[in-house]
Short mmCIF file of C-alpha atoms in Angstrom, two decimals:
data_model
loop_
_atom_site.label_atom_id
_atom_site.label_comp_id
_atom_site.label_asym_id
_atom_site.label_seq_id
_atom_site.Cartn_x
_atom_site.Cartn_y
_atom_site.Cartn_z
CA UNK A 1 0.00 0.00 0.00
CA UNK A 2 1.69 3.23 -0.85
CA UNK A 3 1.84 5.89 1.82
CA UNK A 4 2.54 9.45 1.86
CA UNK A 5 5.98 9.29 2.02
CA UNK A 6 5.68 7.49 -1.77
CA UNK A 7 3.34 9.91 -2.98
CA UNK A 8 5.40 12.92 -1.65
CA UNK A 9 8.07 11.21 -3.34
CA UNK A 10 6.49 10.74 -7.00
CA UNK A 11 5.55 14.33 -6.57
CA UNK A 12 9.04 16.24 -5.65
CA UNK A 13 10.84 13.32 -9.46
CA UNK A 14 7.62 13.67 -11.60
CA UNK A 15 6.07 17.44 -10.55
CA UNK A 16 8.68 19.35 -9.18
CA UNK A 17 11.51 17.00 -11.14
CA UNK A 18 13.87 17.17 -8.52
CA UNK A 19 17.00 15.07 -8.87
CA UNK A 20 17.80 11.56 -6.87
CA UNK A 21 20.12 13.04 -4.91
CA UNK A 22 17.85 15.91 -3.78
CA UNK A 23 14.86 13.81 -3.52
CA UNK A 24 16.70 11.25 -1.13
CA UNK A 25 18.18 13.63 0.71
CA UNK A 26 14.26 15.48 1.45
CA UNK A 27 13.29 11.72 2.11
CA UNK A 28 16.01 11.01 5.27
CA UNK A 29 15.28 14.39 6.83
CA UNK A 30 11.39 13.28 7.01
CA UNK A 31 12.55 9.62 8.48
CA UNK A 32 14.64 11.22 10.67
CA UNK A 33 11.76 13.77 12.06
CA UNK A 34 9.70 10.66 12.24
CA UNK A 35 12.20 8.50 14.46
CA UNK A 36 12.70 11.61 17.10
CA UNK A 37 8.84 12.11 16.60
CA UNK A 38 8.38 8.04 17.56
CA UNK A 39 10.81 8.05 20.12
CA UNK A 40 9.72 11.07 22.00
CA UNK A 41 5.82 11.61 21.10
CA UNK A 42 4.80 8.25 20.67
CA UNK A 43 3.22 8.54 17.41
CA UNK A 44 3.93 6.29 14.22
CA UNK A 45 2.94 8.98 11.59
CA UNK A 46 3.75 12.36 11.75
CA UNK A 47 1.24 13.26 9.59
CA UNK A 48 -1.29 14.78 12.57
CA UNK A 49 1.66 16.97 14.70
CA UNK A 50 1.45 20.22 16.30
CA UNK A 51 4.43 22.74 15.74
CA UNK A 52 5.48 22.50 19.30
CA UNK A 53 6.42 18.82 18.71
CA UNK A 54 8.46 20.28 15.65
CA UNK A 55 10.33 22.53 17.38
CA UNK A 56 11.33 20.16 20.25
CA UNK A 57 13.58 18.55 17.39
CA UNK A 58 14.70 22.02 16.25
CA UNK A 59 15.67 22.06 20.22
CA UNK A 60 17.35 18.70 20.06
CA UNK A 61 19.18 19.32 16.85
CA UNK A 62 20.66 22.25 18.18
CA UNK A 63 21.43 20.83 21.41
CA UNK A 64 23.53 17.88 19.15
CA UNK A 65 25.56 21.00 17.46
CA UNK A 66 24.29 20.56 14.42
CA UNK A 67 24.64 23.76 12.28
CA UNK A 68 22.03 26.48 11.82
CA UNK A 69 22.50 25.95 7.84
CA UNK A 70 21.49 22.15 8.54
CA UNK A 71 19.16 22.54 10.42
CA UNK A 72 16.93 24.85 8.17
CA UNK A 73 17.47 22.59 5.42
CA UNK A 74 15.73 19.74 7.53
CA UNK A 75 12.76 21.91 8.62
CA UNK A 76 12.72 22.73 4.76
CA UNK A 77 12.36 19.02 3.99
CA UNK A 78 9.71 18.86 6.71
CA UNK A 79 7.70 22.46 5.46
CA UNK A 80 7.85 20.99 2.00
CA UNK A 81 6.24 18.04 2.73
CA UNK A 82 3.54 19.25 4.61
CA UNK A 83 2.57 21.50 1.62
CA UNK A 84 2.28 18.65 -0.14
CA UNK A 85 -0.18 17.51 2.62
CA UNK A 86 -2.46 20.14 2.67
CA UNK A 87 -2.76 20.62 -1.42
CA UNK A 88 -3.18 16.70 -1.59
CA UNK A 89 -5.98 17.62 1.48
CA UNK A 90 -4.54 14.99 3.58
CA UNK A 91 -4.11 17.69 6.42
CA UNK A 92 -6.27 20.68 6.96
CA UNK A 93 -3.50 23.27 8.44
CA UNK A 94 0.95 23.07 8.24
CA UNK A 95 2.22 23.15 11.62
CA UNK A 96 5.48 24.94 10.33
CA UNK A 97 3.23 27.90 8.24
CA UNK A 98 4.58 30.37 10.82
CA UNK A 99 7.72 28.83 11.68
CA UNK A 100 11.00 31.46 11.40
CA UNK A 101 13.95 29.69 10.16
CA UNK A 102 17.39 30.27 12.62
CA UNK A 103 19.64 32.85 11.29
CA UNK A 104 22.85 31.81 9.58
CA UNK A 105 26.36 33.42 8.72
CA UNK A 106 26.40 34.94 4.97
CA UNK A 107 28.96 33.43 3.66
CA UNK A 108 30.78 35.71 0.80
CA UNK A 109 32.03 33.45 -2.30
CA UNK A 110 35.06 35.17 -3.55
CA UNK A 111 35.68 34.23 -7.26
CA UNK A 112 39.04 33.49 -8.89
CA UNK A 113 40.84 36.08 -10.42
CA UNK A 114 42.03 36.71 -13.89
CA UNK A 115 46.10 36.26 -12.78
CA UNK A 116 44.50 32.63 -10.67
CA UNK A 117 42.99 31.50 -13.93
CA UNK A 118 45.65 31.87 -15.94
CA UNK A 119 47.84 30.81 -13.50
CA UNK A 120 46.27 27.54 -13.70
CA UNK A 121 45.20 27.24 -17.38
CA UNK A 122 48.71 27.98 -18.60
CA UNK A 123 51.28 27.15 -16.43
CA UNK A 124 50.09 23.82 -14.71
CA UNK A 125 49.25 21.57 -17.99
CA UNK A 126 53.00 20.97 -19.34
CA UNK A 127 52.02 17.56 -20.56
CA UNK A 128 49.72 16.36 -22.72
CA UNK A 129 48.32 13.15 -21.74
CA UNK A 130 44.84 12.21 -21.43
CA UNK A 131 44.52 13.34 -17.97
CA UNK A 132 46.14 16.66 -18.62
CA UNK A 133 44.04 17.82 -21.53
CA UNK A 134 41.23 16.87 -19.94
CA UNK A 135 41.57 18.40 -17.13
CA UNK A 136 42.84 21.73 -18.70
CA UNK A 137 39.14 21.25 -20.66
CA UNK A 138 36.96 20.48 -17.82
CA UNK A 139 38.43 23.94 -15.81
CA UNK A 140 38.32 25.72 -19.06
CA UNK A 141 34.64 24.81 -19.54
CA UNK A 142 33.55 25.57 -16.30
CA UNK A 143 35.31 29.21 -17.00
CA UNK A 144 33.74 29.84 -20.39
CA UNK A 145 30.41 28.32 -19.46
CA UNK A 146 29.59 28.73 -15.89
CA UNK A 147 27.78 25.38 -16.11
CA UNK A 148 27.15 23.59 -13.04
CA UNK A 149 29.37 20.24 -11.76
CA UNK A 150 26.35 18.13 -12.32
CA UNK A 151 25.76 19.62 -15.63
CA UNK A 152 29.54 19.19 -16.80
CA UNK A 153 29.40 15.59 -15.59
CA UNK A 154 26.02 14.42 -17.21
CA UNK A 155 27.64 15.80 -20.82
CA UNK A 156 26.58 13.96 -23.59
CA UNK A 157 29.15 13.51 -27.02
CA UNK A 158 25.88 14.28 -28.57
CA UNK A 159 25.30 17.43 -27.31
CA UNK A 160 27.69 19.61 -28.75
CA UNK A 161 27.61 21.03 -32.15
CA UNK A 162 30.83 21.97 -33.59
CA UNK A 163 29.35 23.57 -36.66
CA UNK A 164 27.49 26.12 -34.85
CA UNK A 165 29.71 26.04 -31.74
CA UNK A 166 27.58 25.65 -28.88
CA UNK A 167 26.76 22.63 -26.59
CA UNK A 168 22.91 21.56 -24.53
CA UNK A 169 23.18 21.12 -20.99
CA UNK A 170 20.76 19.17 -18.65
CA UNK A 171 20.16 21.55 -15.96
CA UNK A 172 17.84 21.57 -12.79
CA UNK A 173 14.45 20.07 -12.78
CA UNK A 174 15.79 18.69 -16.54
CA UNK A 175 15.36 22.36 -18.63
CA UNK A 176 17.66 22.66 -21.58
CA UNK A 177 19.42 25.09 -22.01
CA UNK A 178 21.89 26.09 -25.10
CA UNK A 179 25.29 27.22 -24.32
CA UNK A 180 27.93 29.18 -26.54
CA UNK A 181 31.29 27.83 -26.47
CA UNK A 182 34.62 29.86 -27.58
CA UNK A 183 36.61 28.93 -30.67
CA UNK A 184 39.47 27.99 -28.38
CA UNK A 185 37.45 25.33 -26.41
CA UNK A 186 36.19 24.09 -29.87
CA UNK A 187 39.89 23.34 -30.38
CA UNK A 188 40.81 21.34 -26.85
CA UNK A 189 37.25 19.38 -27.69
CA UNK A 190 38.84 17.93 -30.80
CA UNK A 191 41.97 17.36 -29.14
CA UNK A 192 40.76 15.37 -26.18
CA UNK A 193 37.74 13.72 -28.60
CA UNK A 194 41.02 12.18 -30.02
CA UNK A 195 43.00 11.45 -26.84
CA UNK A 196 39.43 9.96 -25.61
CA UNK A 197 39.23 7.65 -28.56
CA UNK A 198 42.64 5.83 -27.77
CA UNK A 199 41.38 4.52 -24.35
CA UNK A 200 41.33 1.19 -24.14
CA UNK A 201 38.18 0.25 -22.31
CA UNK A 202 35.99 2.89 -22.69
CA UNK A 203 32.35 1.97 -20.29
CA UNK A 204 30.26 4.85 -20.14
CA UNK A 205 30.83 5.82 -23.96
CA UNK A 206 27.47 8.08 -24.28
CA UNK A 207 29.60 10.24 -21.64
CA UNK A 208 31.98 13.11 -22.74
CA UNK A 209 34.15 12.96 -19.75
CA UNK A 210 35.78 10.00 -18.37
CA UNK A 211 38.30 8.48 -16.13
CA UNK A 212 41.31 6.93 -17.55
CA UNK A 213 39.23 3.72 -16.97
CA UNK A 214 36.79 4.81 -19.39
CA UNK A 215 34.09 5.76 -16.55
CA UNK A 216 31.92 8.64 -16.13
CA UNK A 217 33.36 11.21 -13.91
CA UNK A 218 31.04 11.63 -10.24
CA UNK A 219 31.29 14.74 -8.06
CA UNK A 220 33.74 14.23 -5.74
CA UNK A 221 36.30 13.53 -8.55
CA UNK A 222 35.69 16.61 -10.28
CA UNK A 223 35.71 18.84 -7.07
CA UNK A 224 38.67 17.39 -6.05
CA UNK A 225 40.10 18.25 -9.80
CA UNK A 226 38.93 21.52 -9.28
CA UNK A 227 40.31 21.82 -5.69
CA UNK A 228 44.09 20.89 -6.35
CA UNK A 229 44.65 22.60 -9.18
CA UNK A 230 43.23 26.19 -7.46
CA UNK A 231 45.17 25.25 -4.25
CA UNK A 232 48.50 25.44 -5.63
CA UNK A 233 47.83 29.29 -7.08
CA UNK A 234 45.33 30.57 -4.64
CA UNK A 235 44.76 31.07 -1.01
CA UNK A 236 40.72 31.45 -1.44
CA UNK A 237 38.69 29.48 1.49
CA UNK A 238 36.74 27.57 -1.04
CA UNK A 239 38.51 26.12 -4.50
CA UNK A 240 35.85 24.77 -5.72
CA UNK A 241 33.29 23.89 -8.84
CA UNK A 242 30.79 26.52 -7.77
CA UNK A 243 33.46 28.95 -7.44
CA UNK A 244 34.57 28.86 -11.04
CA UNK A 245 31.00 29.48 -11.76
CA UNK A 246 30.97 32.32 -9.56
CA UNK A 247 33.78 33.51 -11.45
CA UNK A 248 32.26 33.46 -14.87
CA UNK A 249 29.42 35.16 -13.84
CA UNK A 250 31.50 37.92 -11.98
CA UNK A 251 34.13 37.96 -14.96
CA UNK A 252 31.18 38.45 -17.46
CA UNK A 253 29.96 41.26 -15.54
CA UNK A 254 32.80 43.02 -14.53
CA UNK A 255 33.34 43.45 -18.39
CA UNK A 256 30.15 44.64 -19.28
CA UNK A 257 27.94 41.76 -19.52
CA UNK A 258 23.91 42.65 -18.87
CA UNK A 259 22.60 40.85 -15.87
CA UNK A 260 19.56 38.92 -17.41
CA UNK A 261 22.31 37.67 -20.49
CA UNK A 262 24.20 36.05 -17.36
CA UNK A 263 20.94 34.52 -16.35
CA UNK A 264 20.14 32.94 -19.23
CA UNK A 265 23.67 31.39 -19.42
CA UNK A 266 23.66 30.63 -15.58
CA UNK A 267 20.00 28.50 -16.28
CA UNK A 268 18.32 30.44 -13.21
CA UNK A 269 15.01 31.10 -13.22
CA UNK A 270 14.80 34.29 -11.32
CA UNK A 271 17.00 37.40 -11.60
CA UNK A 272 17.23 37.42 -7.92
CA UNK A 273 19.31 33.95 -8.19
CA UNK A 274 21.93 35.86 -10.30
CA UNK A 275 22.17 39.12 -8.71
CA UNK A 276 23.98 37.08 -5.65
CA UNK A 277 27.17 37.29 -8.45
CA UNK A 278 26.83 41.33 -8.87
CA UNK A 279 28.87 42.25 -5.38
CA UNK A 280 31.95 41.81 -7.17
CA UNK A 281 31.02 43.87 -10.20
CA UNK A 282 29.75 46.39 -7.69
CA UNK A 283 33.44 46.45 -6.50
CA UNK A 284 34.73 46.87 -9.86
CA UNK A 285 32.55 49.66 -10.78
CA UNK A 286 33.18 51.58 -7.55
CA UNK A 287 37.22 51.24 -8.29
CA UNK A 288 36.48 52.58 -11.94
CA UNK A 289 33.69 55.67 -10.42
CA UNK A 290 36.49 56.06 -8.11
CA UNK A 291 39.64 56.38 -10.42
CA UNK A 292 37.85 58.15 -13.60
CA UNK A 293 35.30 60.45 -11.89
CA UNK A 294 36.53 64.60 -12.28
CA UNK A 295 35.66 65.51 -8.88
CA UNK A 296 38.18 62.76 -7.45
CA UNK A 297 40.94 63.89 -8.85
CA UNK A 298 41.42 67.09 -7.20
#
């Protein structure tokens, strides 16, 4: 018999078209409000709770350490599926509909800078193996694209066009999107395409990039790509996937780039999701008002 749980779940993959990852991940923090719920309320469903039940294990979570950041992404997981509830009229009111979430640290992303990316894309790659290339391509990409890790590792062969120079990404909640790509990436493409061909046991050949062992790459390899490379030429916090994102966005608009052109390349929905990437522009522009305007100069 299929419960809520499985119905929530074939909402958030068929509706919403969430990915596995984030779908599981909204799953466990449910299960895990349901086992504190069990274990301290006596109830098997959590379906019929009041918010003061809730916040006990907002209480309890805090008292474990866990972070603030954590935290509200469980009671998100929680909120989301008691929407899901009440518009499937399963429940007549959310217990978390006036729930605050804790305040958390902004964290500022600082992007790479011109000298670290050329730093990296021309003095690190002095061979040119398999590896090498491609991993003077995949950092390249990321630059010129500002596509997302998952989107770089999903990469189809068949999605780029070489006539007409631009490549499809798979993006969130599966939109499409269609990406320019410079003449000079056009070039490493065909160069690995042929270094890629040589491989001797190539599995996952739908794939663009793969391992040595002819498997698609997963996440962890390419941030920790990402992450050497950047450590040896920059003392940033954070080297990592989402950073050289943050960078092309910044990069495009510290050189004149409109903001809702860097949406469309970015895949967000909202200008609001982009203007996060303007702060550094803002910089920019204030050191160019500063140095050029007349009534500075005296």
């Amino acid at each position: 018999m299929a419960t809520n749980k499985d119905a929530f779940k074939d909402y958030l993959q068929l509706e919403k078209k969430y990915s596995s990852h984030t779908i599981n991940a909204y799953l466990n923090d449910i299960t895990y409000f349901e086992s504190f719920n069990k274990d301290n309320f006596g109830q098997d469903t959590i379906e019929q709770v009041n918010y003061n039940q809730i916040r006990s294990w907002v209480v309890s979570l805090v008292d474990d350490g866990v972070s603030n950041t954590t935290i509200n992404r469980k009671v998100a997981s929680l909120k989301a599926f008691y929407k899901f509830l009440l518009k499937t009229k399963q429940i007549e009111l959310n217990p978390l509909l006036k729930h605050k979430a804790l305040k958390t640290p902004k964290i500022l992303q600082i992007p790479f800078s011109e000298k670290e990316l050329n730093a990296v894309l021309d003095i690190t790659f002095e061979t040119n193996g398999f590896e090498e290339i491609r991993n003077k391509l995949i950092i390249d990409l990321f630059y010129t694209t500002g596509m997302r890790r998952t989107e770089l590792i999903h990469l189809k062969l068949m999605n780029i066009n070489f006539s007409n120079q631009t490549l499809k990404v798979l993006g969130k909640r599966n939109k499409e999107r269609i990406l320019p790509i410079l003449p000079v990436i056009i070039e490493q493409l065909l160069l690995y395409k042929k270094e890629r061909s040589s491989l001797e046991n190539i599995m996952d050949d739908e794939y663009l990039f793969l391992t040595k062992k002819g498997l698609k790459l997963n996440d962890s390899f390419v941030y920790r790509l990402i992450n050497s490379y950047f450590s040896s030429v920059s003392e940033k916090v954070k080297k990592s996937p989402h950073i050289l994102r943050h960078t092309f966005a910044t990069h495009l608009l510290n050189n004149g780039a409109d903001l809702n052109s860097v949406k469309e390349l970015l895949g967000h929905s909202s200008l609001a999701s982009t203007q996060i990437y303007t702060h550094s522009s803002l910089s920019e522009l204030k050191k160019v008002y500063q140095e050029s305007h007349p009534r500075n100069k005296k």
